[in-house]
Amino acid sequence: MPTIQSFPLPDLGEGLTEADLLTWLVAVGDTIELNQNIAEVETAKAAVELPSPFAGVVLALHVSEGDTVEVGVPIIDIRVGGDSADDAPAPELAAAVADASPAEDSEERVPVLVGYGVAKEGSSRRGGRGTAPVTASPNGQNGKPLAAPPVRKIAKDNAVDLAEVPATGSRGDVTRDDVESYLQGEPTAAEQDPRKRGREERTPIKGVRKHTADAMVRSAFTAPHVTEFVTVDVTETLTLLESLRSSTHFADVRLTPLALVCKAVLVALRSNPSLNSSWDEAAQEIVTKHYVNLGIAAATPRGLMVPNIKDAHELSLVDIARALADLTRTAKEGKSSPADLADGTITITNVGVFGVDAGTPILNPGEAAILCFGSIRRMPWEHEGAIALRSVTTLSLSFDHRLVDGQQGSQFLALVGRLLSTPMDMIALS
């Protein structure tokens, strides 16, 4: 006999208590397999796909795309068991699903990463307790155009506002054909006449961007920032880079200047451990890390992320180059996991890829320092007593003055610059 299983939003790690549902990957009536991805959600840390813990037929989707959902709140009902996918659910089970309400939880508690936290009935989060289920028959009571989740996904992928699409569905809903016809049709009057376009566009602050904004404000007003600059000749580093690229050891690796900057930072930290520490306010202690989880700031479609290379101090240059390639690819695809973003100890931000020479970066919360790597330019430079065209870059270092004093920060930055000017020293010290 078939049963109905409700799947609540699970713990996604890092103490996060909610997530935004970005996209449903299934629709009501679909037959799904165990561990098949059913939805993509975005936490304050990253976007992740949710696998189904059940195999069966989707009966109901309780959350709409774009809603914010608390951990522990049911998001989907799945019929498990039965002779075929076409079997109708037992009447008593269907009634149980229709009558079930998360608000009936007598303890009124929402699971979090460690233990439980009490959730108040008056919570203003969308998609929380008491959210009306989204079933096979959209009701449109929330003001949104009627459309099935797959249709909403097509519209979202093509930046189509469903409110502008003429609906031809039997229930007044927008169908796949409606969206495709709209995409192939003529521009709307607003698109043809710039005077009719809206003067403003509002984007909800949520997910990764909200987390980044909160973290940067916290960092700027908690840690006393100091920033120093040094401009260095990196001609010899680029020469070494070209030589290494032709080596068989780097045949299958994309070696970039950033990899050598990473190596220089790791070498410089050995004699400057204060740059790899954190401030424990509760314990009133400075925590010096004897490992380096090297963060790399990455601009992604979801906003700024800082995934880190775990135990980077143990890696060779080849391994660092491979880790950089994997890390940046995963971040740009929006697939960095919460674990990838956690426990960083020091960060590098590469603004040179945007053609920017230097900046005053804000510390990643919980870290003592962040190094900014600017663009490499051919410039007139003094070399061996004469003026010559050389490859020059500017490095800037922001650090937490509670943890790092001016002498320590200056020595570290100067050493990184020297290692990049004379890379043979970096190899000798590695």
XYZ file of C-alpha atoms in Angstrom:
430
model
C 0.000 0.000 0.000
C 1.458 3.391 -0.886
C 2.448 5.857 1.805
C 3.057 9.582 1.666
C 6.385 10.904 2.871
C 7.017 14.575 3.552
C 10.575 15.807 3.073
C 11.535 18.830 5.227
C 14.337 21.217 4.360
C 17.370 19.520 5.933
C 20.320 20.949 7.833
C 22.712 22.404 5.263
C 25.552 22.977 7.692
C 27.358 25.957 9.235
C 24.510 26.668 11.689
C 22.249 28.006 8.931
C 18.562 28.000 9.829
C 16.998 28.860 6.454
C 17.522 28.793 2.701
C 16.007 30.299 -0.442
C 14.446 27.810 -2.838
C 15.866 28.797 -6.223
C 14.497 26.175 -8.600
C 12.372 23.068 -8.480
C 13.937 20.312 -10.578
C 10.773 18.188 -10.423
C 7.061 18.794 -10.896
C 3.898 17.333 -9.427
C 3.282 13.927 -11.000
C 6.945 13.213 -11.767
C 8.349 9.820 -10.847
C 11.652 10.288 -9.040
C 14.426 7.988 -7.901
C 16.273 7.742 -4.613
C 18.938 10.491 -4.353
C 17.680 12.238 -7.487
C 18.162 16.000 -7.182
C 14.754 17.594 -6.646
C 15.561 21.257 -5.987
C 18.298 23.848 -5.913
C 18.478 26.011 -2.800
C 20.697 28.896 -1.791
C 21.858 29.475 1.753
C 23.752 32.467 3.050
C 26.880 30.509 2.136
C 26.318 28.772 -1.188
C 23.896 27.186 -3.647
C 23.369 23.438 -3.267
C 21.158 20.758 -4.816
C 18.896 18.668 -2.604
C 18.707 14.918 -3.283
C 15.485 13.068 -2.542
C 15.567 10.609 0.371
C 12.666 8.722 -1.220
C 11.792 7.096 -4.530
C 8.234 7.578 -5.709
C 5.823 10.070 -7.261
C 5.727 13.784 -6.432
C 2.335 14.640 -4.913
C 2.796 18.244 -3.806
C 5.339 21.055 -3.699
C 4.801 23.096 -0.549
C 7.122 25.989 -1.408
C 7.283 28.315 -4.399
C 10.477 29.239 -6.188
C 11.997 32.312 -4.577
C 10.567 31.594 -1.120
C 12.721 31.528 2.013
C 12.240 28.314 3.979
C 13.215 27.473 7.539
C 15.104 24.276 8.266
C 12.633 21.543 9.235
C 9.684 22.895 7.229
C 8.256 20.332 4.727
C 8.902 21.309 1.127
C 7.621 18.305 -0.851
C 5.328 15.277 -0.498
C 6.259 12.026 -2.233
C 4.086 8.933 -2.631
C 6.225 5.895 -1.869
C 5.214 2.375 -2.824
C 2.311 1.137 -4.944
C 2.219 -1.071 -8.016
C 2.808 1.710 -10.537
C 3.426 5.397 -10.876
C -0.188 5.839 -11.966
C -1.664 4.473 -8.745
C -3.835 7.028 -6.966
C -2.875 7.728 -3.375
C -5.066 6.262 -0.677
C -7.860 8.716 0.238
C -6.919 8.744 3.908
C -3.292 9.524 3.028
C -4.260 12.335 0.681
C -6.464 13.802 3.394
C -3.626 13.551 5.881
C -1.363 15.536 3.591
C -4.038 18.170 2.975
C -4.728 18.554 6.712
C -1.147 18.411 7.913
C 0.320 21.704 9.129
C 3.809 22.376 10.455
C 2.201 24.705 12.986
C 0.854 21.637 14.801
C 4.335 20.950 16.179
C 3.636 21.247 19.890
C 7.234 22.095 20.779
C 7.388 24.852 18.134
C 11.054 24.133 17.416
C 13.012 24.352 14.166
C 16.117 22.146 13.760
C 19.417 23.947 13.312
C 22.955 22.614 12.880
C 23.616 22.016 16.565
C 20.625 21.271 18.789
C 17.392 23.172 18.251
C 16.328 26.792 18.179
C 12.846 28.012 18.996
C 10.929 29.498 16.056
C 8.218 32.000 16.919
C 4.861 31.904 15.241
C 5.240 35.542 14.319
C 8.255 34.912 12.122
C 8.292 37.178 9.087
C 10.290 34.787 6.920
C 8.541 33.769 3.744
C 7.946 30.077 3.337
C 8.110 29.454 7.089
C 5.575 27.815 9.309
C 2.045 28.083 8.029
C 3.059 28.475 4.380
C 0.256 27.366 2.074
C 1.214 24.305 0.021
C 1.800 24.541 -3.712
C -0.028 21.638 -5.302
C -0.739 20.452 -8.809
C -3.409 23.145 -9.128
C -1.840 26.584 -8.559
C -4.268 28.858 -6.746
C -2.691 32.226 -7.600
C -3.726 33.619 -4.213
C -0.218 34.940 -3.575
C -0.519 37.302 -6.527
C 1.865 35.341 -8.726
C 0.846 34.245 -12.224
C -0.291 30.626 -12.345
C 2.438 28.357 -13.757
C 3.930 24.956 -13.031
C 7.475 24.850 -11.583
C 9.119 23.722 -14.876
C 7.469 26.659 -16.661
C 8.698 29.030 -13.977
C 12.203 27.675 -14.443
C 12.109 28.300 -18.212
C 10.886 31.834 -17.576
C 13.574 32.445 -14.959
C 16.359 31.095 -17.190
C 15.249 33.472 -19.964
C 14.599 36.489 -17.702
C 10.901 36.467 -18.558
C 8.339 38.073 -16.251
C 5.418 35.637 -16.226
C 3.061 38.514 -15.494
C 3.708 39.778 -19.033
C 3.033 36.414 -20.729
C -0.538 35.839 -22.038
C -1.869 32.691 -20.356
C -3.718 30.066 -22.407
C -3.842 27.202 -19.890
C -7.179 25.628 -19.027
C -7.003 27.030 -15.495
C -5.699 30.414 -16.566
C -2.119 29.250 -16.048
C 0.915 30.106 -18.166
C 2.058 27.058 -20.134
C 5.415 26.112 -21.629
C 4.040 26.966 -25.089
C 2.995 30.386 -23.811
C 6.538 31.161 -22.641
C 8.127 29.847 -25.839
C 5.711 31.864 -27.966
C 6.487 34.935 -25.901
C 10.234 34.390 -26.386
C 9.778 34.150 -30.156
C 7.422 37.120 -30.403
C 7.924 40.836 -30.917
C 9.349 43.061 -28.142
C 6.828 44.608 -25.820
C 5.954 48.294 -26.016
C 8.109 48.950 -22.958
C 11.080 47.297 -24.637
C 10.570 49.283 -27.835
C 10.235 52.670 -26.148
C 12.931 53.476 -23.542
C 10.676 56.204 -22.138
C 8.215 53.529 -21.026
C 10.775 51.475 -19.151
C 10.854 51.614 -15.411
C 13.318 54.095 -13.924
C 14.311 51.685 -11.163
C 14.800 47.969 -10.676
C 14.680 46.358 -7.249
C 16.478 43.122 -6.431
C 15.796 41.360 -3.095
C 18.850 41.217 -0.837
C 19.084 37.561 0.078
C 21.254 34.471 -0.065
C 24.975 34.872 -0.680
C 24.758 38.608 -1.383
C 22.983 39.249 1.918
C 25.527 37.179 3.812
C 28.410 38.991 2.101
C 26.964 42.403 2.913
C 26.395 41.504 6.570
C 29.866 39.998 6.874
C 31.612 42.989 5.307
C 29.787 45.483 7.524
C 30.622 43.378 10.588
C 34.262 43.181 9.548
C 34.617 46.881 8.743
C 33.149 47.969 12.080
C 34.714 45.259 14.252
C 38.309 44.892 13.093
C 40.477 48.039 12.942
C 41.720 47.911 9.344
C 45.124 49.088 8.190
C 46.177 48.905 4.527
C 49.702 49.122 3.123
C 50.967 49.073 -0.457
C 54.110 47.993 -2.259
C 54.892 48.097 -5.989
C 57.279 45.420 -7.232
C 59.027 44.296 -10.401
C 57.759 40.775 -11.191
C 59.547 40.321 -14.515
C 61.599 37.387 -13.210
C 58.461 35.727 -11.839
C 56.804 35.886 -15.268
C 59.959 34.461 -16.844
C 59.909 31.608 -14.338
C 56.208 31.106 -15.056
C 56.844 30.632 -18.770
C 59.629 28.180 -18.027
C 57.446 26.137 -15.678
C 54.604 26.036 -18.204
C 56.876 24.232 -20.646
C 57.840 21.657 -17.999
C 56.306 18.189 -18.146
C 55.330 18.579 -14.464
C 52.836 21.299 -15.444
C 51.690 19.729 -18.720
C 48.103 19.228 -17.561
C 47.940 22.241 -15.226
C 46.868 25.820 -15.944
C 49.625 27.778 -14.229
C 48.857 31.467 -13.578
C 50.657 34.315 -11.778
C 48.121 33.917 -8.958
C 49.533 30.475 -8.173
C 52.963 32.005 -7.581
C 51.415 34.762 -5.459
C 49.779 32.024 -3.366
C 53.121 30.296 -2.970
C 54.819 33.552 -1.935
C 52.136 34.187 0.711
C 52.511 30.664 2.101
C 56.292 31.020 2.339
C 56.044 34.483 3.942
C 53.584 33.248 6.591
C 56.219 30.918 8.045
C 58.150 33.838 9.472
C 55.073 36.017 10.039
C 52.507 33.774 11.824
C 50.532 36.693 13.260
C 49.047 37.227 9.780
C 47.475 33.765 10.068
C 45.598 34.259 13.325
C 42.161 35.227 14.610
C 40.643 37.184 17.493
C 38.479 35.207 19.930
C 36.393 37.892 21.605
C 34.522 35.519 23.918
C 37.677 33.890 25.289
C 39.761 37.068 25.012
C 42.460 35.119 23.197
C 44.485 35.402 20.002
C 44.340 32.118 18.099
C 47.418 31.511 15.947
C 46.791 28.879 13.260
C 49.520 26.375 12.446
C 47.766 25.513 9.213
C 46.749 27.668 6.262
C 43.337 27.479 4.632
C 44.039 29.930 1.827
C 40.936 31.852 0.729
C 40.570 33.088 -2.838
C 37.967 35.813 -3.341
C 35.842 34.924 -6.372
C 33.220 36.983 -8.191
C 30.307 34.683 -9.065
C 26.790 35.139 -10.482
C 25.506 34.860 -6.913
C 27.877 37.493 -5.523
C 31.275 37.471 -3.840
C 32.415 34.143 -2.431
C 35.659 33.222 -0.668
C 36.209 29.467 -0.948
C 39.505 28.311 0.469
C 42.200 25.766 -0.293
C 42.374 23.535 2.746
C 45.855 22.941 4.237
C 47.459 24.913 1.425
C 50.734 25.056 3.384
C 51.241 21.358 2.632
C 50.786 21.673 -1.145
C 53.361 21.888 -3.902
C 53.099 24.546 -6.616
C 51.541 21.965 -8.946
C 48.928 21.079 -6.339
C 48.199 24.752 -5.655
C 47.651 25.403 -9.373
C 45.256 22.437 -9.599
C 43.398 23.500 -6.469
C 43.032 27.052 -7.811
C 41.566 25.794 -11.072
C 39.061 23.539 -9.276
C 38.142 26.195 -6.729
C 37.500 28.974 -9.242
C 35.554 26.717 -11.623
C 33.309 25.459 -8.823
C 32.755 28.982 -7.495
C 31.857 30.441 -10.901
C 29.360 27.605 -11.408
C 27.798 28.583 -8.082
C 28.460 25.137 -6.646
C 30.839 25.953 -3.785
C 29.638 24.045 -0.734
C 29.415 25.521 2.776
C 32.478 23.429 3.677
C 34.430 25.059 0.817
C 33.696 28.491 2.295
C 34.314 27.690 5.961
C 37.396 27.987 8.170
C 39.542 30.240 5.989
C 42.624 31.697 7.712
C 43.924 34.312 5.231
C 42.644 35.527 1.855
C 43.976 36.708 -1.510
C 41.839 38.839 -3.806
C 42.957 39.223 -7.415
C 41.682 42.547 -8.755
C 44.242 42.476 -11.552
C 41.936 40.326 -13.659
C 39.667 43.385 -13.909
C 42.504 45.676 -14.982
C 42.668 47.323 -11.542
C 46.048 48.280 -10.087
C 45.322 48.210 -6.355
C 42.660 48.446 -3.670
C 41.969 48.488 0.060
C 40.228 45.144 0.608
C 38.022 44.446 3.614
C 39.015 41.514 5.784
C 37.111 38.279 5.517
C 35.467 37.979 8.980
C 37.547 35.959 11.417
C 40.809 36.486 9.542
C 43.776 38.729 10.314
C 44.802 39.720 6.779
C 43.874 39.881 3.115
C 46.331 40.469 0.258
C 45.195 42.316 -2.868
C 47.012 41.410 -6.112
C 46.783 44.102 -8.789
C 47.204 43.998 -12.554
C 50.654 43.377 -14.058
C 51.682 46.168 -16.416
C 54.720 46.877 -18.604
C 56.222 50.089 -17.206
C 59.484 52.028 -17.250
C 61.424 50.850 -14.188
C 64.910 51.179 -12.784
C 66.787 47.938 -13.428
C 70.502 47.397 -12.898
C 71.175 51.125 -12.947
C 69.200 51.883 -16.094
C 65.600 52.536 -17.106
C 63.954 49.585 -18.811
C 60.478 48.277 -19.581
C 59.636 45.814 -16.823
C 56.540 43.891 -15.643
C 55.310 45.659 -12.523
C 52.444 45.036 -10.107
C 51.107 46.568 -6.900
C 50.327 44.495 -3.827
C 48.207 45.849 -0.990
C 47.687 44.270 2.398
C 44.829 44.987 4.798
C 45.241 43.618 8.303
C 43.535 43.657 11.691
C 45.578 46.004 13.886
C 44.459 44.117 17.006
C 46.369 41.073 15.755
C 49.060 42.530 13.526
C 51.095 45.614 14.294
C 52.632 47.841 11.658
C 56.043 46.183 11.793
C 54.636 42.676 11.322
C 52.345 43.733 8.486
C 55.116 45.668 6.746
C 57.610 42.809 7.054
C 55.128 40.330 5.656
C 54.158 42.519 2.695
C 57.785 43.365 1.940
C 58.728 39.681 2.000
C 55.900 38.715 -0.363
C 57.066 41.464 -2.704
C 60.706 40.317 -2.527
C 59.752 36.697 -3.218
C 57.837 37.773 -6.325
C 60.723 40.004 -7.456
C 63.296 37.250 -6.977
C 61.373 33.980 -7.319
C 64.505 31.886 -6.889
C 64.394 32.921 -3.217
C 60.837 31.612 -3.058
C 61.934 28.271 -4.484
C 64.891 28.107 -2.077
C 62.631 28.750 0.923
C 59.839 26.387 -0.204
